[in-house]
Coordinates of C-alpha atoms and ligand atoms in Angstrom, one line a residue:
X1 CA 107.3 82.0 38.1
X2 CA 105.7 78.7 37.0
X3 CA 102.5 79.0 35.3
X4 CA 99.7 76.3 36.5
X5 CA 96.3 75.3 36.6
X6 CA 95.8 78.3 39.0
X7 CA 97.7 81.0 38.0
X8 CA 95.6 84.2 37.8
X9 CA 95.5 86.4 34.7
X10 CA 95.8 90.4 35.2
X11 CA 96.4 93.2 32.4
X12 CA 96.6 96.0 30.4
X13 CA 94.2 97.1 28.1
X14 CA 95.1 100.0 25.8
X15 CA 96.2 101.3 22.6
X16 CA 99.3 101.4 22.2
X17 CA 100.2 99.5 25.0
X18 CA 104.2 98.1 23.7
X19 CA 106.2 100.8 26.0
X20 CA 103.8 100.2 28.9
X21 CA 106.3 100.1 32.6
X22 CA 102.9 98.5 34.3
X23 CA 104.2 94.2 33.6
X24 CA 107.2 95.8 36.0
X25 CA 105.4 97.1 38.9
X26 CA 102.0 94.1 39.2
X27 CA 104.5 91.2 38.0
X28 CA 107.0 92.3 40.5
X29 CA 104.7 92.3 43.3
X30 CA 103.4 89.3 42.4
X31 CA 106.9 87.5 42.4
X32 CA 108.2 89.1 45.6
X33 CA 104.4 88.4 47.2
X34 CA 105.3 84.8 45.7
X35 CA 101.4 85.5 44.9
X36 CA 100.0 83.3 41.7
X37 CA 99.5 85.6 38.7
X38 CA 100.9 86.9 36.2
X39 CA 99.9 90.5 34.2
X40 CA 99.6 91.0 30.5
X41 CA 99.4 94.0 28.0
X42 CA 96.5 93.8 25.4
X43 CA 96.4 96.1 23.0
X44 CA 92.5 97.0 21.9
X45 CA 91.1 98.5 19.5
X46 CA 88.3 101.2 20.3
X47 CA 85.9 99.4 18.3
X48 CA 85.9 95.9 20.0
X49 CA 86.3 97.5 23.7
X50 CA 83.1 96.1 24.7
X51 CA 83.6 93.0 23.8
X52 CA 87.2 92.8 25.0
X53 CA 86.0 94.2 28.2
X54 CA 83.2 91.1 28.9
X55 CA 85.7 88.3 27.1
X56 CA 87.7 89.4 30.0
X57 CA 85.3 88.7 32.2
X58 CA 84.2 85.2 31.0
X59 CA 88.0 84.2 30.7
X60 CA 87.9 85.1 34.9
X61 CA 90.7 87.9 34.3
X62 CA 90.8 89.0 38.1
X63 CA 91.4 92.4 37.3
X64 CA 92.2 95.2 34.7
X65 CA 94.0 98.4 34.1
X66 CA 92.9 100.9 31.3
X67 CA 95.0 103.5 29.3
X68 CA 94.8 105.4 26.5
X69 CA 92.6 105.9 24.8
X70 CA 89.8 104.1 26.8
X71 CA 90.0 105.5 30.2
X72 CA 86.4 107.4 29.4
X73 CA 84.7 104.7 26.8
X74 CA 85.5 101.7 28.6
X75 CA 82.6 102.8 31.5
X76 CA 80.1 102.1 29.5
X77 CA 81.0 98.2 29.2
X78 CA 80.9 98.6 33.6
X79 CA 78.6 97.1 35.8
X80 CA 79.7 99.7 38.5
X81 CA 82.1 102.7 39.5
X82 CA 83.9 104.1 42.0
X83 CA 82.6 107.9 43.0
X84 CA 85.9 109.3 42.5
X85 CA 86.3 107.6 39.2
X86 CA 82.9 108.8 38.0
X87 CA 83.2 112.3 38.8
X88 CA 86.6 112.6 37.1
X89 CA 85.2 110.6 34.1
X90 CA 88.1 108.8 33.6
X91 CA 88.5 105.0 34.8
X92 CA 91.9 103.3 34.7
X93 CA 91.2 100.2 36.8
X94 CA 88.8 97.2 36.5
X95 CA 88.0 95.3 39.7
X96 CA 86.0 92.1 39.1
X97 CA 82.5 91.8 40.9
X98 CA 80.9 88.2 41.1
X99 CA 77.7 89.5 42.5
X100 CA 77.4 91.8 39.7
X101 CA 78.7 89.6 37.0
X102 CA 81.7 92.6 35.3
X103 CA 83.9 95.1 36.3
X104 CA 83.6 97.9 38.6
X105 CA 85.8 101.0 37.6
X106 CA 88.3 102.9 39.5
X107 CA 90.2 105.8 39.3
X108 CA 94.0 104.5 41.0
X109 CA 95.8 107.3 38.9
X110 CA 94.1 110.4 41.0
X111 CA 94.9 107.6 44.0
X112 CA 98.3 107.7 43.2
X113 CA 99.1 110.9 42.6
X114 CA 97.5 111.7 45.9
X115 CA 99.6 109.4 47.7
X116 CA 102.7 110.5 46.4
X117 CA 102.5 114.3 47.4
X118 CA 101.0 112.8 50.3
X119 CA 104.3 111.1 51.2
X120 CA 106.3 113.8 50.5
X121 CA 104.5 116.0 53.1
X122 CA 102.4 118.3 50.4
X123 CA 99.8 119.4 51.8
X124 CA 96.6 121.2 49.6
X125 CA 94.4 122.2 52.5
X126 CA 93.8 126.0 52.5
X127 CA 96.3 126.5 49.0
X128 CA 96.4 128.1 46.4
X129 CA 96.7 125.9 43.4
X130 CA 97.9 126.2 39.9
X131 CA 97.4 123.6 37.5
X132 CA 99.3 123.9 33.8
X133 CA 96.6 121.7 31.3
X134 CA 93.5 120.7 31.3
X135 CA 93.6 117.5 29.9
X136 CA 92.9 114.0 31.1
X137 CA 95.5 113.8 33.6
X138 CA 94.7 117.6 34.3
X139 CA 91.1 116.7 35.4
X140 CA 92.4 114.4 38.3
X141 CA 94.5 116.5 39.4
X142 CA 91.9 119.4 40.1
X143 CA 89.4 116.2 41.6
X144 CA 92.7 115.7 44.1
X145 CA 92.9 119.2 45.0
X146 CA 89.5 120.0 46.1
X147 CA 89.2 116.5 47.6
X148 CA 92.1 117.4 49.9
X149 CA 90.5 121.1 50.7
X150 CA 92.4 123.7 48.2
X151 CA 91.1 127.3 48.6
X152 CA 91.6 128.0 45.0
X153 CA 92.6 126.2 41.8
X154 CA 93.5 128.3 39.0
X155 CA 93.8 125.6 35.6
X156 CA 95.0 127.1 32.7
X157 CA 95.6 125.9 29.7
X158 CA 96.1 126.8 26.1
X159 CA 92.0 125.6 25.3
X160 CA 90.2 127.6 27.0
X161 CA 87.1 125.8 26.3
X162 CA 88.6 122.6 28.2
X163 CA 89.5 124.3 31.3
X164 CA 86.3 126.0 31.2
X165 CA 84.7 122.4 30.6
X166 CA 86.4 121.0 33.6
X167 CA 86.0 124.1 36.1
X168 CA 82.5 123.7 35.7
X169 CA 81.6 120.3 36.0
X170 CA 84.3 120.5 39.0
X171 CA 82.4 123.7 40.9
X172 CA 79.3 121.9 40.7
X173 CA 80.3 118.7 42.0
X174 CA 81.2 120.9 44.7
X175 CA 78.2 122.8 45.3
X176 CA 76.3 119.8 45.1
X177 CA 78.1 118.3 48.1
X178 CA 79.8 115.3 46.0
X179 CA 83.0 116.0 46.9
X180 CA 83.5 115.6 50.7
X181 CA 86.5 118.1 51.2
X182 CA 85.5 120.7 48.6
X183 CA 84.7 124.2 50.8
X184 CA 83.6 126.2 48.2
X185 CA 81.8 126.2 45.0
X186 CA 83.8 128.8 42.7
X187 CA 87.1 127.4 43.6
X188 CA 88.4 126.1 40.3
X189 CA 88.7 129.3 37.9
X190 CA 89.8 128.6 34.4
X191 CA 92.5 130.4 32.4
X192 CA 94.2 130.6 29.0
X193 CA 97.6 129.8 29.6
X194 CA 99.3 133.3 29.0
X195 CA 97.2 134.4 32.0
X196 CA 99.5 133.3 34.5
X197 CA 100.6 136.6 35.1
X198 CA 97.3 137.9 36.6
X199 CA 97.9 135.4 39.7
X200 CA 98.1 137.2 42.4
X201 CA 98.7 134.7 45.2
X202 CA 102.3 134.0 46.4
X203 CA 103.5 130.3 47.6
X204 CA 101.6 128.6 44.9
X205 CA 101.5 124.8 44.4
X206 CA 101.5 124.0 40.5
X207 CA 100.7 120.6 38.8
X208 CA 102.6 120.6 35.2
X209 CA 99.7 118.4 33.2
X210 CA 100.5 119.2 29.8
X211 CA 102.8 116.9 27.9
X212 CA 105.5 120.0 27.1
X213 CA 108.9 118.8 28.6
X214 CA 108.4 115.1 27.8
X215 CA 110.8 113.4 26.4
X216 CA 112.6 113.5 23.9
X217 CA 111.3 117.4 23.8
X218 CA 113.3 118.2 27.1
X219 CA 113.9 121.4 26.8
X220 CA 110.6 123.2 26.7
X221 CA 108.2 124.0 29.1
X222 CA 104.9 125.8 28.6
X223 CA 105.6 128.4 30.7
X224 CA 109.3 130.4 31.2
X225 CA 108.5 133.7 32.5
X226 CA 110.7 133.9 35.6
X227 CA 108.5 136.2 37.3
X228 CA 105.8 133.3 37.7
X229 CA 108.2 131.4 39.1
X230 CA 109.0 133.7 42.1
X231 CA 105.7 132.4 43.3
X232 CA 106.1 129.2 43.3
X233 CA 106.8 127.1 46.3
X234 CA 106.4 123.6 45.0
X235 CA 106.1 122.1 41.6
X236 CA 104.7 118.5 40.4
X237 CA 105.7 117.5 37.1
X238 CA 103.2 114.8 36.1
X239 CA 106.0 113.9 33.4
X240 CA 108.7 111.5 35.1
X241 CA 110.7 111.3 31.7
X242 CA 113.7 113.1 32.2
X243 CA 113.8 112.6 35.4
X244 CA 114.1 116.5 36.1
X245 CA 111.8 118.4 33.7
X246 CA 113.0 121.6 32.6
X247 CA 109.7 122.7 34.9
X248 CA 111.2 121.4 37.5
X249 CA 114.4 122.8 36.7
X250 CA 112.8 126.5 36.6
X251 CA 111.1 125.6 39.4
X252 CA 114.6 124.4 41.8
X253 CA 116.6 127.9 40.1
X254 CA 113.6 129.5 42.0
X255 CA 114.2 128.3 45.1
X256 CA 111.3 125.9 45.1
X257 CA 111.0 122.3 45.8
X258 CA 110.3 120.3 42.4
X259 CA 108.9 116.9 42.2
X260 CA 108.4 114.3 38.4
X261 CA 105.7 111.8 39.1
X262 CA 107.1 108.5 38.4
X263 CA 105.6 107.5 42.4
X264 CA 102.6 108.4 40.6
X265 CA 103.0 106.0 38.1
X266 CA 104.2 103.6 40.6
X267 CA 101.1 104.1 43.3
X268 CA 98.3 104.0 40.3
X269 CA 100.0 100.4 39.9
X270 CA 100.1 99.3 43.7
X271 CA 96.9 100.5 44.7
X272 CA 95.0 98.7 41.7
X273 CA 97.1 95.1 42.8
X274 CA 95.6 95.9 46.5
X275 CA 92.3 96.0 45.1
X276 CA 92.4 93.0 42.9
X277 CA 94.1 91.0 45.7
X278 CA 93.1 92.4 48.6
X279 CA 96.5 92.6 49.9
X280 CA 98.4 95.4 51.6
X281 CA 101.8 95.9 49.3
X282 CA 104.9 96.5 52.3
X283 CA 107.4 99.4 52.0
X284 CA 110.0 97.1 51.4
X285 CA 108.6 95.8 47.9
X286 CA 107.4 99.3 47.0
X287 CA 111.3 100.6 47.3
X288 CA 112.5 97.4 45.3
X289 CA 109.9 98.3 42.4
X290 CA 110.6 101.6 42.5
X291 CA 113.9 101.3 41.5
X292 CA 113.4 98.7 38.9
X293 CA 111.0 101.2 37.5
X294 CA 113.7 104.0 37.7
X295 CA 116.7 101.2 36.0
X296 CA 113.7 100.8 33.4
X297 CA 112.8 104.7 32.9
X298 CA 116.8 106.1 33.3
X299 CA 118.5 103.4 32.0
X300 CA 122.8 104.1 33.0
X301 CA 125.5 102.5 31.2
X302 CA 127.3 101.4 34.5
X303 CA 128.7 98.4 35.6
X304 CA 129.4 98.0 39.3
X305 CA 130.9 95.2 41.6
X306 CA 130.2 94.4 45.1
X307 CA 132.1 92.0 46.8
X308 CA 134.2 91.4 50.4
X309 CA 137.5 93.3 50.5
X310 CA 140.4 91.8 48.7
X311 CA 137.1 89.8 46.0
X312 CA 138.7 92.0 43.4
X313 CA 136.6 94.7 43.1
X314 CA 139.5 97.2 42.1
X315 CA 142.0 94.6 40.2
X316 CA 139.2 93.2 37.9
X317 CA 137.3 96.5 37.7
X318 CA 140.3 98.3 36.3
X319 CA 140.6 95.2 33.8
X320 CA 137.1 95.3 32.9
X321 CA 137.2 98.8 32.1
X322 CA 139.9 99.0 30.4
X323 CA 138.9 96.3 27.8
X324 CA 135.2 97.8 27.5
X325 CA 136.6 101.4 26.7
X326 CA 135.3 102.5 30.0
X327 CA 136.1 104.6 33.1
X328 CA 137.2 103.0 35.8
X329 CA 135.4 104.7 39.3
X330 CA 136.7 103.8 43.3
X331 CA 133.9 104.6 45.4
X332 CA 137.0 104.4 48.3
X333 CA 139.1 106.8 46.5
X334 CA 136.1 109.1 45.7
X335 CA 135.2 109.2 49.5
X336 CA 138.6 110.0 50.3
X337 CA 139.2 112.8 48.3
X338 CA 136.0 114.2 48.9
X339 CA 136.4 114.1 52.4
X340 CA 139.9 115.4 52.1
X341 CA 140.9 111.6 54.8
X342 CA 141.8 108.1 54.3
X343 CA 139.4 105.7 54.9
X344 CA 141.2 104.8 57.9
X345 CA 141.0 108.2 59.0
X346 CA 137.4 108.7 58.8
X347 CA 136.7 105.6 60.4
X348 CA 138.7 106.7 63.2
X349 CA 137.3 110.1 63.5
X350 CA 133.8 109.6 62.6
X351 CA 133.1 105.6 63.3
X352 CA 131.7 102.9 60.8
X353 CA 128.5 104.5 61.0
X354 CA 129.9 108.2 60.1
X355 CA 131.4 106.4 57.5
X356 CA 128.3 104.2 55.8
X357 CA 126.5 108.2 56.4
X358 CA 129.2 109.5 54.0
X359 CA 128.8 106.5 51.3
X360 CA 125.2 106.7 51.3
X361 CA 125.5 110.3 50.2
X362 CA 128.1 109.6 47.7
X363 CA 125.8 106.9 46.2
X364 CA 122.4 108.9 46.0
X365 CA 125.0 111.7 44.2
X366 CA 126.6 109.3 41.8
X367 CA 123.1 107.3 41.1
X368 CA 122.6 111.2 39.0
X369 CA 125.9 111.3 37.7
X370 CA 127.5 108.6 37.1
X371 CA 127.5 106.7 33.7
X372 CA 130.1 104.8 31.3
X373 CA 131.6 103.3 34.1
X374 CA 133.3 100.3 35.9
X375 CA 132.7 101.3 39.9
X376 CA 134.4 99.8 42.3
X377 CA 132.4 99.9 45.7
X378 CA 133.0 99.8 49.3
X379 CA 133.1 96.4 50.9
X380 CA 131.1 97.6 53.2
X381 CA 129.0 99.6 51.1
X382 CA 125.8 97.0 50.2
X383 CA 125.1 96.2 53.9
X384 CA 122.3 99.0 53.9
X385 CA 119.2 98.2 51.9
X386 CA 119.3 101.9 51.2
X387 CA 122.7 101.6 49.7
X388 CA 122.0 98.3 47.6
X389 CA 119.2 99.8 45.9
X390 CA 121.2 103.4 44.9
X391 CA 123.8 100.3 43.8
X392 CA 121.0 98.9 41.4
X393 CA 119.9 102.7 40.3
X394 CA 123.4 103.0 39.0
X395 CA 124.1 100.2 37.2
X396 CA 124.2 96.1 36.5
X397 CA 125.5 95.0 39.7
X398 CA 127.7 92.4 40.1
X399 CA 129.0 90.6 43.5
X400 CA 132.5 89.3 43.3
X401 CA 131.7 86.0 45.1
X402 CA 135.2 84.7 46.4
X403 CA 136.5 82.2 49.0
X404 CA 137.3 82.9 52.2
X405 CA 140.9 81.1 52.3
X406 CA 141.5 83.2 48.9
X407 CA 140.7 86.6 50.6
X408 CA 142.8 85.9 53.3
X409 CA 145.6 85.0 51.3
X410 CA 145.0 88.1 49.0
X411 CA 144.4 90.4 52.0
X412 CA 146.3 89.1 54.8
X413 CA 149.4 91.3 54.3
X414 CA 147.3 94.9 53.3
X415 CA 147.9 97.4 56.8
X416 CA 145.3 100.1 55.2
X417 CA 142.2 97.7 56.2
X418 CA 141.0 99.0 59.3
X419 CA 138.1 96.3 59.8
X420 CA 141.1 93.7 60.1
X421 CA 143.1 95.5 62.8
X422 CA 142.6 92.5 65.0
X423 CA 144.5 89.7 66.6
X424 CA 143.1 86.6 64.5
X425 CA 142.3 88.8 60.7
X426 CA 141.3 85.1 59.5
X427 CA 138.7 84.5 62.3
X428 CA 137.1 88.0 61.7
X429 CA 137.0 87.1 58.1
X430 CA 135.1 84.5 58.4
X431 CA 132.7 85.9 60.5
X432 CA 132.2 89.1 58.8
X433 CA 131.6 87.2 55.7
X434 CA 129.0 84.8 57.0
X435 CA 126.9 88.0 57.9
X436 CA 127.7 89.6 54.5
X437 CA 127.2 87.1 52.2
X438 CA 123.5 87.2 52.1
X439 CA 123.6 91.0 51.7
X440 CA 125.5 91.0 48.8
X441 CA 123.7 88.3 47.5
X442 CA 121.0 90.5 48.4
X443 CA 122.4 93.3 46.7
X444 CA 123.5 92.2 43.4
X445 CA 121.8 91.0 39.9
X446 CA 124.2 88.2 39.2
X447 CA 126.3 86.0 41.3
X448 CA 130.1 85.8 39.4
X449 CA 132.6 83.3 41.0
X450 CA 135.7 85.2 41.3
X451 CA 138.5 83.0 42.7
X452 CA 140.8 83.2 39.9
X453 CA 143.8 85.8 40.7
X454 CA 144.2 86.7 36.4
X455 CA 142.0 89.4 35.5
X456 CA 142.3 87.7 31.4
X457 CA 140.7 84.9 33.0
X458 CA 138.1 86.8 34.7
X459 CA 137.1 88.7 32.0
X460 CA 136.3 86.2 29.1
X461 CA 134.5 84.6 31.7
X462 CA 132.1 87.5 32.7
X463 CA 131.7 87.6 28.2
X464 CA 131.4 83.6 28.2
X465 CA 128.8 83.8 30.8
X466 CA 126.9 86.7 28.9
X467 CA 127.4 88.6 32.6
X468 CA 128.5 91.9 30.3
Ligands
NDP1 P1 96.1 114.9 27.3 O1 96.5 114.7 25.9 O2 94.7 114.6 27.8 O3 96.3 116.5 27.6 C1 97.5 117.2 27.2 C2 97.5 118.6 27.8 O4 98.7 119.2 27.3 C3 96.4 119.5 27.3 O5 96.1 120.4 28.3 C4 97.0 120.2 26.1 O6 96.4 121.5 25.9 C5 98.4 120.4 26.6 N1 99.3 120.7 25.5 C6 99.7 119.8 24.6 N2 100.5 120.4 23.7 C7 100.6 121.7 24.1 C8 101.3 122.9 23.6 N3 102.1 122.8 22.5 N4 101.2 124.0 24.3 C9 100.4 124.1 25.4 N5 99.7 123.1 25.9 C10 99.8 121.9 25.3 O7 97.2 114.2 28.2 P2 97.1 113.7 29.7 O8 96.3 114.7 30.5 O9 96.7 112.3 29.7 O10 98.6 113.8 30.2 C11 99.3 115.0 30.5 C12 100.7 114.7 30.9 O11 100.6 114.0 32.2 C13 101.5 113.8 30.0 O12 102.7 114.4 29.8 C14 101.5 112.5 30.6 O13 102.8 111.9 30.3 C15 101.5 112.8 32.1 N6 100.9 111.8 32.9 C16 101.6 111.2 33.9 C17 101.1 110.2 34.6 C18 101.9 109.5 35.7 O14 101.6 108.4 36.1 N7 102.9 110.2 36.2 C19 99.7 109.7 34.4 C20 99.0 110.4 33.4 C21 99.6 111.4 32.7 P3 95.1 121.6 24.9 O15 93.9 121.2 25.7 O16 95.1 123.0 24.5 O17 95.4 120.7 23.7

């Protein structure tokens, strides 16, 4: 984007604040929204919040978010807040109030949270919760549950104090009638954390809000016992790095569905640029972002190329890997020996839509497994947006961009291409890349023009052109 006379200013205000993901999710919007602003870190230091806070203001910063460790002090420089965000304590967004003349704070990371399990169909009403922690992040999470009607929250942690802290000021909020869906007034109970064993309840829902299992300590988790686990139906890691938490590892062996939280971090973002611009964010843009968040948060050595049949996808890709010392991967050959058929033969059996089903699934289990590698894709295989982004989540994509004269020529005498079956292969060459083009422009990271038939050529071109 070009900055101008009206470019807004959005940001970050925290301490650290270098290995922040939140420039990817508000200055992505902004770009695909094609909506003027752009979103800075600041880092701050406790002592000049304040005045960091209503410099902000004067220099008509639209809007704010606020991380550690400020989320508390930074109410006092407010000039309102959000219930929600009062009653947990903890503010993470500033929205901008002429009338008022400041900031009024919001809590977006309880809003996020909430929207995530909403989304994936968890539901609190009536349940018996179990919250590990009882720490800042801990606190939302035991606002979210009695907001959304839990029958019991058990929050244990290994301070007691703190759980007791939070169980209190949460059961009176409740019994005072400040918390709209909270149906009864002793429903949080706090717990050291070896007490997990005197749960009772069966199908438990449990929030992992401590900070074991984050990375790079992956491979603890504060609690092991198997026998809590045969209680537990669902687990939330609030930790989205790894990607599966040894929690949620314990969690899966159990037989329980396991969710990280990286929606979390991705809604607490979305829902404070809807405030600041009053602007509903689409699905569409919420998929991109996510996996740009995910390409930031699991970064994969892969490279992979997309491109028409006959583009080069296989000649080049086993050139490219060879000279990089990497594997070379067929998507093609993958799907056939998986599904024990040619390609022709599944098309035949099960239709191009059976068969876009089948690559689908093969990319969303490669996008976990699949690193070090040169991947050769489908032709086909990037027409579904749901396929180009499992493309990006594996690795730098890159579409083979070639003519249509030079695929014929290269194609023309190939039998095994069941798409070109027909009377005139040229015509439905043509035609077939008119529609794909845009998708795998669509699709890719970088455009590479890949007429030339020598793969030598091909590569120190991709090197020349800093492409990999
Ligand atoms: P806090 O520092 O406020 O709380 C940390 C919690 O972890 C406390 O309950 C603490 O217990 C517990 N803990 C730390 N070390 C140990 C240990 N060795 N044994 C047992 N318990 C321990 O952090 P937050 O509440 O802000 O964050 C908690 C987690 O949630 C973090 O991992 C963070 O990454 C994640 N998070 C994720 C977000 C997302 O967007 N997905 C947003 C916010 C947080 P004690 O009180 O006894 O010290």
């Amino acid at each position: 984007m070009t900055i101008n006379g009206k470019t807004r200013l959005t940001g970050l205000i925290g301490n650290p604040v270098e290995h922040t993901l939140s420039p990817v999710i508000h200055n992505g919007i902004s770009d695909k929204m094609d909506i003027d602003c752009v979103y800075v870190p600041f880092k701050v230091e406790t002592e000049g919040l304040d005045s960091a806070i209503k410099g902000a203001y004067e220099l008509n910063v639209l809007g704010m978010n606020v991380t550690v460790p400020h989320k508390n002090d930074v109410i006092a420089s407010l000039v309102g807040i959000d219930d929600c965000a009062k009653h947990i304590g903890a503010v993470n967004t500033l929205v901008r109030d002429e009338e008022k003349g400041g900031y009024v704070g919001y809590n977006t990371d309880m809003l996020g949270l909430r929207r995530q399990i909403h989304e994936d169909g968890i539901n609190l009403n009536g349940r018996t919760v179990v919250i590990l922690g009882a720490g800042g992040a801990a606190k939302a999470v035991v606002y979210m549950c009695l907001l959304d009607g839990a029958d019991k929250v058990y929050l244990l942690n290994r301070t007691l104090d703190k759980a007791q802290k939070i169980a209190d000021d949460m059961n009176k909020l409740a019994k005072d009638g400040a918390i709209a869906g909270a149906n009864n007034c002793s429903a949080v109970i706090p717990c050291s954390i070896g007490d997990y064993a005197d749960i009772r309840e069966n199908n438990l829902i449990v929030f992992q809000a401590t900070s074991i299992g984050l990375f790079p300590n992956v491979d603890s988790c504060v609690i092991e016992d198997d026998s809590f686990y045969d209680k537990v139906e669902i687990g939330v890691d609030l930790i989205y790095n790894p990607a599966e938490t040894k929690f949620m590892q314990i969690v899966k062996a159990h037989g329980g569905k396991a969710y990280n939280a990286l929606k979390m971090l991705l809604y607490q973002g979305v829902i404070a640029y809807e405030l600041w611009h009053k602007v509903t964010v689409d699905n569409d843009i919420l998929e991109d972002i996510y996996v740009e968040l995910k390409r930031r948060v699991y970064p994969k050595d892969n490279i992979v190329l997309i491109g028409f049949m006959g583009s080069g996808k296989t000649t080049f890709g086993k050139a490219i890997a060879e000279k990089l010392s990497m594997k070379f991967f067929d998507t093609d050959e993958y799907i056939e020996q998986r599904e024990n058929m040619t390609i022709k033969e599944i098309f035949a059996t099960k239709g191009e839509e059976g068969f876009r089903q089948i690559e689908t699934d093969v990319l969303r289990e490669l996008a976990n497994t699949l690193d070090g590698c040169v991947v050769s894709t489908g032709g086909g295989m990037p027409l579904r947006i749901e396929n180009a982004r499992l493309l990006k989540e594996i690795g730098k994509v890159i579409y083979l961009n070639v003519a249509t004269q030079v695929i014929y020529e290269r194609v023309k005498e190939d039998g095994k291409r069941p798409l070109l079956q027909v009377e005139d292969p040229y015509g439905r060459i043509c035609e077939m890349m008119t529609e794909r083009k845009p998708l795998y422009e669509r699709a890719c990271d970088v455009i590479f023009d890949a007429n030339c038939n020598d793969p030598e050529v091909i590569w120190t071109s991709l090197k020349n052109d800093g492409i990999i």
